[in-house]
Amino acid sequence: MAKKQGYTTSSVHTPFVKDDAYSALHMPIYDGVAYEFESSLEMEKVFTGQKVAHVYSRTSNPTVGYFEEKLKRISGAKNAMSFSSGMAAITTTLLSIVPPGGNIVSSNQLFGHTYAFLKSTIQRWNIQVKFVDMNNLAQVAAAIDKQTGLLFFETITNPQLEIFDIEALAALAHSNNIPLVADSTLTPPYVFNSLDAGVDVEVISTTKFISGGAAAVGGAILDNGSFDWSNSLALKEWDTNFPGNALMARIRKEMFRHLGGSMTAHTAHFLILGLDTLALRVDRCVENCMALGKYFEQHTKVVAVNYPGLKSSVGYARSKKYFSGKPGAVMTIDLKTKESCYQFMDGLKMVRRATNLNDNKTLIIHPSSTIYAEFSDTDRENMALRDTMLRLSVGIEDVQDLIEDFKQAFYIV
Ligand SMILES: *Cc1c(COP(=O)(O)O)cnc(C)c1O
């Protein structure tokens, strides 16, 4: 077999599924909704699953399909699917794997909207969620029972930046015959080989690193093909009809038809561009984080710095093991007081005050007074959300310009 190509080569040269009518070199935006058939017999074949073809763009579309093909190629996943947003990817996937009456064992450190979905909305589908500390394997094991449909966690939690023992979680999930599902938004396929780590299904908000410059809201999932869906409470029957491909088949044939939530061709266009330059941007962001980390570490006004790429951070060893030392581009710093955090933020002239992650621009936010403002003091304490902490999403600017901006803002703190 030919040697596997590098990430960027493989992305840039992903072949089209079908030759383009005009020999376009870049995948065109197929913005249409419906597709025509040569004969009634062909139509019957497609509708009854004997032939694969696009029918209607809510369930599949050529531009979206090409984005999925690229994702599959660069990640090595068995199958990839895309969604209208990261939240659509998460909600659709969880609802497809866990039946009513079942439960999910989930990390208690989650992206806010995922947490809210699991805490309230999904319960109305009669699915219970048990929140556990994923660092405490005994607690995770004790939470799993016969009705558990999956284990769910985020590869790097935000803003705590914790990295769990993913292999141990995988062993625990698999010994209980349930899949391990990871939200890997902060560590896209270029830095994270989820199959090697034991993850069965990855969910990703492509809005973040993959879109490249926060150009479009979107989501994706990767099925590594490592979980035998005939063991799944909700997918057993799907696996009989679509052997090895039960999850994707159910999403495309049931969830997209009935719930929608699929990606548009325009979004796919931005994400195709984003995937091609992902490695370049991630490398640049990681370099910037390392340089900024060192700058903050020696600064007298900074009380603590957390970036798993730094030797001084708790996540360092695991970031080397799972993300080849490239643990995304989110970092936190602690200043002495909440007031000094506000003064520092307000003094910044280039870095933007905004909530998104992995934009090309560097963004800063004070999490405890914004994203987590509605949480109780006890909840914030349990989640290690100090009001002296600032979160930075580091972009691709020239690092010296970032340091200059931070320097001048520190003068007034
Ligand atoms: C942003 C984000 C999401 C939600 O994605 P959207 O594309 O905004 O719907 C989910 N998980 C994580 C970790 C995120 O950062």
Short mmCIF file of C-alpha atoms and ligand atoms in Angstrom, two decimals, residues 84-90 110-114 152 154-156 158 183-186 203-208 216-219 356-358 391, ligand 1:
data_model
loop_
_atom_site.label_atom_id
_atom_site.label_comp_id
_atom_site.label_asym_id
_atom_site.label_seq_id
_atom_site.Cartn_x
_atom_site.Cartn_y
_atom_site.Cartn_z
CA SER A 84 -25.79 22.80 10.36
CA SER A 85 -23.88 23.51 13.62
CA GLY A 86 -21.78 21.85 16.30
CA MET A 87 -24.90 21.65 18.49
CA ALA A 88 -26.81 19.87 15.69
CA ALA A 89 -23.94 17.37 15.43
CA ILE A 90 -24.03 16.73 19.19
CA LEU A 110 -18.72 20.79 29.25
CA PHE A 111 -19.27 23.57 26.74
CA GLY A 112 -22.20 25.59 28.18
CA HIS A 113 -24.86 24.79 25.58
CA THR A 114 -24.00 21.08 25.58
CA PHE A 152 -19.37 11.47 26.53
CA GLU A 154 -14.55 16.79 25.58
CA THR A 155 -10.92 16.23 24.57
CA ILE A 156 -9.78 19.46 26.27
CA ASN A 158 -12.97 24.67 28.41
CA ASP A 183 -16.29 16.37 21.40
CA SER A 184 -12.91 17.14 19.81
CA THR A 185 -13.66 20.72 18.72
CA LEU A 186 -10.53 22.10 20.42
CA VAL A 203 -18.28 15.25 17.28
CA ILE A 204 -16.83 18.56 16.13
CA SER A 205 -18.01 22.15 15.97
CA THR A 206 -16.48 23.06 12.59
CA THR A 207 -17.36 26.67 13.42
CA LYS A 208 -14.11 26.88 15.38
CA ALA A 216 -19.51 29.77 8.96
CA VAL A 217 -21.41 27.89 11.65
CA GLY A 218 -21.24 24.13 11.13
CA GLY A 219 -20.65 20.74 12.68
CA ASN A 356 -15.79 32.65 20.04
CA LEU A 357 -12.90 30.16 19.84
CA ASN A 358 -10.20 29.61 17.22
CA ARG A 391 -9.59 33.03 28.69
C1 LIG B 1 -18.70 25.98 20.05
C2 LIG B 1 -18.71 24.63 20.60
C3 LIG B 1 -19.81 23.78 20.41
C4 LIG B 1 -21.06 24.22 19.67
O1 LIG B 1 -20.80 24.42 18.35
P1 LIG B 1 -21.68 25.43 17.41
O2 LIG B 1 -21.05 25.26 16.08
O3 LIG B 1 -21.53 26.80 17.98
O4 LIG B 1 -23.07 24.94 17.46
C5 LIG B 1 -19.74 22.52 20.96
N1 LIG B 1 -18.68 22.08 21.63
C6 LIG B 1 -17.60 22.86 21.84
C7 LIG B 1 -16.44 22.33 22.61
C8 LIG B 1 -17.57 24.16 21.34
O5 LIG B 1 -16.51 24.95 21.56
#
